[in-house]
Amino acid sequence: MKQRIYKLVVILAIFSVFNLGAVRAENGYNLWLRYMPIENGQLRQAYQHQLASIVVCNQSPTINAALKELINGINLMIGKVPNVSSITGNAAIDFKTNRLVLAKLDQPAIAAQFSTVELRQIGQEGYLIKTVRQNRVPQILIAANTDIGLLYGSFHLLKLMQTHQSLQALNIQQWPRLKLRILDHWDNLNGTVERGYAGYSLWNWQTLPGIIQKRYIDYARANASIGINGAVLNNVNASVKSLTKEYLIKTAALAKAFKPYGIKVYLTAKFSAPKELGHLKTADPLDPAVIKWWKDKVAEIYHYIPNFGGFLVKASSEGQPGPGDYGRTHADGANMMAAALKPYGGIVMWRTFVYENKKGADRAKQGYDEFKPLDGKFDENVLLQAKYGPIDFQPREAFNPLFGAMPHTHMMMEFQITQEYFGFATHLVYLGSLFQEYLRKDTYQKGPGTTIAKVLEERVNPGTDDNNRLTGIAGVANIGTDVNWCGHPFGQANWYAFGRFAWNPMASADSIAADWLKMTFTNDPGFVNPIKKLMLGSREVAVNYMTPLGLSHLMKFALHYGPGPWSKSAEVYHHADSVGIGLDRTVTGSDAVSQYAPALASKYSNLKTTPLNLILWFHHIGWDQKIATGETMWNSLVHYYYQGVKQVAAMQQIWQSMKGKIDEDRFNYVTQLLKQQHLEAKWWRNGCVLYFQQYSKRPLPKDCKEPGKAYWNYPTFKPDLPFPYHLDDQ
Amino acid sequence: MKQRIYKLVVILAIFSVFNLGAVRAENGYNLWLRYMPIENGQLRQAYQHQLASIVVCNQSPTINAALKELINGINLMIGKVPNVSSITGNAAIDFKTNRLVLAKLDQPAIAAQFSTVELRQIGQEGYLIKTVRQNRVPQILIAANTDIGLLYGSFHLLKLMQTHQSLQALNIQQWPRLKLRILDHWDNLNGTVERGYAGYSLWNWQTLPGIIQKRYIDYARANASIGINGAVLNNVNASVKSLTKEYLIKTAALAKAFKPYGIKVYLTAKFSAPKELGHLKTADPLDPAVIKWWKDKVAEIYHYIPNFGGFLVKASSEGQPGPGDYGRTHADGANMMAAALKPYGGIVMWRTFVYENKKGADRAKQGYDEFKPLDGKFDENVLLQAKYGPIDFQPREAFNPLFGAMPHTHMMMEFQITQEYFGFATHLVYLGSLFQEYLRKDTYQKGPGTTIAKVLEERVNPGTDDNNRLTGIAGVANIGTDVNWCGHPFGQANWYAFGRFAWNPMASADSIAADWLKMTFTNDPGFVNPIKKLMLGSREVAVNYMTPLGLSHLMKFALHYGPGPWSKSAEVYHHADSVGIGLDRTVTGSDAVSQYAPALASKYSNLKTTPLNLILWFHHIGWDQKIATGETMWNSLVHYYYQGVKQVAAMQQIWQSMKGKIDEDRFNYVTQLLKQQHLEAKWWRNGCVLYFQQYSKRPLPKDCKEPGKAYWNYPTFKPDLPFPYHLDDQ
């Protein structure tokens, strides 16, 4: 009778140890608001002491939301439910027990705790968190001018706990630098999400307005936790149905659900709505009947949705109707809508993503050419929403020259959180690096230091005060009905980072990543430090295996997944020929450089002073030309592609070494995804290198092994994507 | 200094109590496999004693799956991880510690624990669970002929624990009565689900084969827990793409992931594939090139998927191509495919859902007329898949006359789990009642007692033995990527019930509902008893407010949501006129009764002997005619509609009284859904009563208040549904 213990037992023993409590199964639904139990005994005790009770000084749905979040979060983290009470007057300060106090600054006793400067800075959404002492008893005071400020402050406090920070001697002042911090959902009414890779649209139109899913509330909570205060619910390729009474009623239910969390609802407005819905013969923005139609429609909207935010408009772009159809300008169109919205405090966000695929024309110039002449012509409640680059959300582009060039127009940034050009929901790419890069870009429009952040915050022109400011930033959402909301577990980090940068455009991608990792996975520095590094480098890794050195738009036509430099449509982006590769955007080429401030135009005009990561954006460079890498253009290009693949392999190794530090399910899922990413990085490398080699006709550098597969034979991924996609059958 | 304690505090205090541990937030993802901690101290201790260790006698992926489930479930429920060891030979019986033993019956020592009868009955998928004693030490022995039997047995044991049953003196014998227990997923390759209301398709074709999501494994686990052993992955309205190499490779990855859980993968096969994929000029099943094409295709399929199950075919139905296009019979078509599959053990499931919308023709007769002449003409590895009724999954239909009328053909039942005609994912409808009703229907084909269950199990003809049997049942899945898989929390019960009935067609809807409630919500009889009653009655409630007394197909055209008796297409289903309502299916009408056994035909021919719940299915009844209710037809019809609405209100009240017994999130969600269901029941009542009143021209019974809104003005719900739906704009 022999007892054979298989390796199975060892494996199961390990499994058992981990199931003895510490690492429970997680599916990502809770995002960064997991509120995991705090295991450090000292810290837990300190928190228990400090948060034994909560006092609120007023009642409202927003205060209730803050309380619910605090109670739930505190209880989950330290295993004790705080006592909650409500008081008014001076009573807030006299109690002898440790307390967390939420109070508005209209109470003199509360305001007295802060300096005039502090009080002035925080505005309508900011908050102050201070440890105050009365009779030697410390209290944590969260104070703000509004309830929403108190909600934001509550999330900040919870974040401190989630990242295991001390709550002693707090002295925090926080306020957002941009007014409109918005998610653009490219959601279609049929539930599909354009450029969405994380499931269906969150908005279940069929069961609205009657059913408010918990998902909507959790969405609102997640956004409030990072200060996002607006959501455009429908696709920029708009359906007029969104403006019908039936859908306004449904939208109103969402607006009502979001309101306690400080989130306003916006809708995209199709320019042809007066014709399609109103059965007018025209949509000419100067036509009186059209003007009246929009006026009436806006009145109807505000009847159902009193706190409606306004319209987002994609017009005269990619086939969408617009004022240009009637010989009118963008300003004509935007101002007509803005006038209708102004009495209600609504705004218009008008997209500058306008281009024509004219042969020979440089697409990168067209947004500027179209909108620069209109500077100063837009009404005060209009913002232009411009992408960070002049092409279309590429892994790297030169920054959009409109930023800084429109001093008399409200400009807002449009980032893309969904990874349309960055590997969908398969590739690990932390976009915090990208957000930071573009926000800190120096436009030089008023000398050095005129960063895009400063432009967005409207701090460039002295004398601009709050009353004249209308600032904002939008991110195209990567959110859907997938259990983990974003498809890739690390996709959540991009939603999170967008919110953090929207609140403070000069934030640090590094510390944002650290916060997110601690809240989403673990505080263990043995995980946070290496994975933060991995995240920070991941965007550049993708650039390397997709479009290095300033290349852009080599993705498969229409689908935007996988390599496709051989598409006819991609030729205009790489201009590869027997001589070399890259686009001449200097004066000898399209002269796109002239759209930048002179200091930059001159910098970009000279290959030697052009940043290495943009040389092929601005220059057509001979294959044999030596570049700043010390190697020829061809060899450098190939080396970057090969480096990208190696870097993904390195990411895989780093990730593998994290085994056991986090929950099994997400660890395994990311392991699979990285494996797939490595495969696809090779697909990119092989495809692009072999394709460009047809032009360079040069051998690969000696240290680069032959790719092996011809690009056109590589296993294809031709997924059927829901309407309105079509695939290039090459 | 006055401290005012708002009602808020009371509410929060209640909230606090519930958050002190007992009722944690749940989103339904874990289905009925929650493995909640067992609070009863005695029971927990008993389990800890009995399950201190697990012994397995062989290794395989299936055994690993069983072990993982047991370890995880046991640990979650009793807070202790069992020791696991592996032994062979006689060692299994000699140990002195309490143990759970998983062993196959090829070991004589194991087989010796059971009688010959027990051993013979369980077959290839059954299991035995017995408390055996050696040296006074009790052990729980799970024994089976195969590893999959052991997996099923493990789930059974876990179910006993989840339902808080004693594990002493176990003596269980279980085996499935039907061989093929299959979910039909009407999933399109673009991710949408036809007649699906719970999100996208689970199968992420874009990231297959590389990424195996945990969702696929949890899907497999859930199915294994109820004995489902097959999944058709794609829509009966098939795309030929599913048969391409690229998609076979992706499908193979799913098949591999499912295999340890005993689930085979099937595909729908579009009859025109030889033309669309093979570029042949014909798809004539008797054409040699076509025959060869399918033969080669099947060989290719089995190359990638060695355990492929076979094809599901919808042909010559609703526009789908089929053998009829070439003047061939269904048997010609099915047999050609079956011949290709036979060498590999594959099967063909050929749907009998064939009808033409011929004016004047009775749709209910067409399936029988089409297939009855073909009885005995199908090869041995073909089954005909027939819906429970001859129309299309209506809330109630007369049963499909094909059942019992095809003694020489393998027949399988097609149920619909997704609530296409039962309120999508909004209405609470427990279909266990429906499954039970149809499985127990007496066809009288070989005298009384020839139930559909008996027909399906092929026990009607004496002498049929296992070798000649090919039995099965299919359910059109209600599963999607929604966090809770099914949309409505109670939709899960229908998936669960389908599996349980597939295992045992003579199961009880009552005890299945009880099991499901205990596993999914709580064992508290104060919840289980009333809600079980609520569930059991819910199907009839829906019948009452939608299509009472044998009416059918009054749903809105194409969409199938909400009332639509006024559609031109609905007239053929109610035949309302100034005289009365209902379809004459006796000899004076379409004579559909003649398709039933004579005993039934005669019963249905006579209004007095026709079951009340089918009178309008078989008879056109005058508005003033007194019927078995004791009232006139008109008054009865109206009363049923009003009764349905009242019953939903009663459901709401019962549900409200359950507050606090289960988690807040699911309680609140069902509360919302019931409120919406009540609203929509009124929509149905108003719409149908007011519409039919146009024909009856009679007043409502005195006790029925005026509905208030004309049917055409009732708030409409015109959701955009993904392709291929279109809406009736009436």
Tab-separated table of N, CA, C and O in Angstrom, chain B residues 96-138:
chain	number	residue	atom	x	y	z
B	96	LYS	N	-7.621	5.633	7.749
B	96	LYS	CA	-8.431	5.769	8.959
B	96	LYS	C	-9.047	7.158	9.147
B	96	LYS	O	-9.807	7.386	10.055
B	97	THR	N	-8.652	8.086	8.330
B	97	THR	CA	-9.228	9.427	8.516
B	97	THR	C	-10.447	9.596	7.622
B	97	THR	O	-10.558	8.969	6.572
B	98	ASN	N	-11.331	10.491	8.045
B	98	ASN	CA	-12.479	10.788	7.190
B	98	ASN	C	-12.015	11.310	5.857
B	98	ASN	O	-11.120	12.132	5.775
B	99	ARG	N	-12.617	10.839	4.867
B	99	ARG	CA	-12.176	11.296	3.565
B	99	ARG	C	-13.305	11.332	2.575
B	99	ARG	O	-14.311	10.640	2.699
B	100	LEU	N	-13.062	12.160	1.582
B	100	LEU	CA	-13.871	12.160	0.387
B	100	LEU	C	-13.012	11.477	-0.662
B	100	LEU	O	-11.865	11.867	-0.884
B	101	VAL	N	-13.557	10.471	-1.298
B	101	VAL	CA	-12.795	9.703	-2.272
B	101	VAL	C	-13.442	9.819	-3.638
B	101	VAL	O	-14.658	9.636	-3.783
B	102	LEU	N	-12.627	10.162	-4.627
B	102	LEU	CA	-13.097	10.161	-6.015
B	102	LEU	C	-12.415	8.991	-6.708
B	102	LEU	O	-11.185	8.943	-6.797
B	103	ALA	N	-13.206	8.048	-7.189
B	103	ALA	CA	-12.590	6.864	-7.778
B	103	ALA	C	-13.426	6.308	-8.919
B	103	ALA	O	-14.655	6.394	-8.911
B	104	LYS	N	-12.729	5.741	-9.871
B	104	LYS	CA	-13.444	5.143	-10.988
B	104	LYS	C	-13.755	3.680	-10.701
B	104	LYS	O	-13.069	3.011	-9.930
B	105	LEU	N	-14.786	3.193	-11.363
B	105	LEU	CA	-15.294	1.863	-11.072
B	105	LEU	C	-14.505	0.753	-11.744
B	105	LEU	O	-14.857	-0.417	-11.597
B	106	ASP	N	-13.445	1.113	-12.463
B	106	ASP	CA	-12.617	0.042	-13.021
B	106	ASP	C	-11.740	-0.577	-11.930
B	106	ASP	O	-11.096	-1.588	-12.150
B	107	GLN	N	-11.755	0.060	-10.762
B	107	GLN	CA	-11.041	-0.545	-9.642
B	107	GLN	C	-11.985	-1.504	-8.927
B	107	GLN	O	-13.036	-1.075	-8.424
B	108	PRO	N	-11.635	-2.778	-8.842
B	108	PRO	CA	-12.546	-3.760	-8.220
B	108	PRO	C	-12.967	-3.363	-6.804
B	108	PRO	O	-14.127	-3.546	-6.440
B	109	ALA	N	-12.016	-2.801	-6.049
B	109	ALA	CA	-12.350	-2.447	-4.669
B	109	ALA	C	-13.434	-1.388	-4.612
B	109	ALA	O	-14.220	-1.323	-3.665
B	110	ILE	N	-13.442	-0.546	-5.638
B	110	ILE	CA	-14.462	0.501	-5.682
B	110	ILE	C	-15.791	-0.093	-6.159
B	110	ILE	O	-16.836	0.105	-5.537
B	111	ALA	N	-15.705	-0.833	-7.236
B	111	ALA	CA	-16.933	-1.427	-7.780
B	111	ALA	C	-17.625	-2.307	-6.749
B	111	ALA	O	-18.854	-2.413	-6.713
B	112	ALA	N	-16.808	-2.914	-5.910
B	112	ALA	CA	-17.357	-3.841	-4.913
B	112	ALA	C	-18.299	-3.154	-3.926
B	112	ALA	O	-19.092	-3.805	-3.252
B	113	GLN	N	-18.222	-1.841	-3.871
B	113	GLN	CA	-19.085	-1.121	-2.934
B	113	GLN	C	-20.530	-1.011	-3.425
B	113	GLN	O	-21.390	-0.535	-2.686
B	114	PHE	N	-20.758	-1.434	-4.681
B	114	PHE	CA	-22.074	-1.174	-5.272
B	114	PHE	C	-22.701	-2.433	-5.848
B	114	PHE	O	-22.014	-3.399	-6.154
B	115	SER	N	-24.012	-2.377	-6.016
B	115	SER	CA	-24.722	-3.509	-6.592
B	115	SER	C	-24.576	-3.512	-8.109
B	115	SER	O	-24.233	-2.492	-8.705
B	116	THR	N	-24.849	-4.679	-8.691
B	116	THR	CA	-24.749	-4.782	-10.147
B	116	THR	C	-25.717	-3.836	-10.835
B	116	THR	O	-25.399	-3.246	-11.882
B	117	VAL	N	-26.890	-3.729	-10.243
B	117	VAL	CA	-27.897	-2.838	-10.845
B	117	VAL	C	-27.370	-1.410	-10.874
B	117	VAL	O	-27.440	-0.716	-11.898
B	118	GLU	N	-26.858	-0.964	-9.727
B	118	GLU	CA	-26.328	0.395	-9.654
B	118	GLU	C	-25.248	0.614	-10.699
B	118	GLU	O	-25.218	1.611	-11.401
B	119	LEU	N	-24.365	-0.379	-10.811
B	119	LEU	CA	-23.252	-0.227	-11.740
B	119	LEU	C	-23.739	-0.145	-13.185
B	119	LEU	O	-23.207	0.598	-13.990
B	120	ARG	N	-24.797	-0.919	-13.465
B	120	ARG	CA	-25.241	-0.987	-14.851
B	120	ARG	C	-25.950	0.288	-15.281
B	120	ARG	O	-25.834	0.742	-16.406
B	121	GLN	N	-26.661	0.886	-14.322
B	121	GLN	CA	-27.521	2.005	-14.686
B	121	GLN	C	-26.767	3.267	-15.060
B	121	GLN	O	-27.240	4.061	-15.859
B	122	ILE	N	-25.629	3.500	-14.409
B	122	ILE	CA	-25.077	4.856	-14.482
B	122	ILE	C	-24.409	5.201	-15.814
B	122	ILE	O	-24.201	6.371	-16.115
B	123	GLY	N	-24.057	4.200	-16.595
B	123	GLY	CA	-23.548	4.515	-17.926
B	123	GLY	C	-22.286	5.358	-17.917
B	123	GLY	O	-21.522	5.358	-16.957
B	124	GLN	N	-22.104	6.106	-18.986
B	124	GLN	CA	-20.858	6.819	-19.192
B	124	GLN	C	-20.808	8.188	-18.527
B	124	GLN	O	-19.763	8.829	-18.510
B	125	GLU	N	-21.913	8.658	-18.025
B	125	GLU	CA	-21.892	9.992	-17.433
B	125	GLU	C	-22.448	10.033	-16.018
B	125	GLU	O	-22.380	11.058	-15.348
B	126	GLY	N	-22.981	8.896	-15.573
B	126	GLY	CA	-23.588	8.883	-14.252
B	126	GLY	C	-22.573	8.723	-13.141
B	126	GLY	O	-21.369	8.572	-13.376
B	127	TYR	N	-23.055	8.750	-11.899
B	127	TYR	CA	-22.162	8.629	-10.747
B	127	TYR	C	-22.943	8.067	-9.566
B	127	TYR	O	-24.182	8.102	-9.533
B	128	LEU	N	-22.172	7.568	-8.645
B	128	LEU	CA	-22.719	7.045	-7.393
B	128	LEU	C	-22.019	7.772	-6.250
B	128	LEU	O	-20.808	7.984	-6.301
B	129	ILE	N	-22.781	8.150	-5.268
B	129	ILE	CA	-22.189	8.776	-4.076
B	129	ILE	C	-22.679	7.988	-2.877
B	129	ILE	O	-23.876	7.896	-2.621
B	130	LYS	N	-21.736	7.439	-2.180
B	130	LYS	CA	-22.142	6.550	-1.098
B	130	LYS	C	-21.244	6.757	0.116
B	130	LYS	O	-20.035	6.945	-0.010
B	131	THR	N	-21.857	6.727	1.278
B	131	THR	CA	-21.068	6.714	2.507
B	131	THR	C	-20.691	5.263	2.792
B	131	THR	O	-21.568	4.424	2.985
B	132	VAL	N	-19.393	4.999	2.737
B	132	VAL	CA	-18.941	3.639	3.005
B	132	VAL	C	-18.139	3.651	4.302
B	132	VAL	O	-17.632	4.682	4.728
B	133	ARG	N	-18.096	2.534	4.913
B	133	ARG	CA	-17.367	2.458	6.180
B	133	ARG	C	-16.280	1.399	6.118
B	133	ARG	O	-16.493	0.298	5.657
B	134	GLN	N	-15.133	1.798	6.539
B	134	GLN	CA	-14.063	0.818	6.708
B	134	GLN	C	-13.508	1.040	8.098
B	134	GLN	O	-13.136	2.156	8.442
B	135	ASN	N	-13.446	-0.012	8.860
B	135	ASN	CA	-12.936	0.135	10.224
B	135	ASN	C	-13.659	1.243	10.951
B	135	ASN	O	-13.052	2.095	11.592
B	136	ARG	N	-14.963	1.281	10.781
B	136	ARG	CA	-15.821	2.262	11.456
B	136	ARG	C	-15.611	3.695	11.002
B	136	ARG	O	-16.200	4.604	11.559
B	137	VAL	N	-14.726	3.884	10.058
B	137	VAL	CA	-14.484	5.257	9.618
B	137	VAL	C	-15.285	5.523	8.344
B	137	VAL	O	-15.081	4.855	7.345
B	138	PRO	N	-16.205	6.472	8.430
B	138	PRO	CA	-17.021	6.722	7.237
B	138	PRO	C	-16.251	7.525	6.186
B	138	PRO	O	-15.477	8.416	6.521
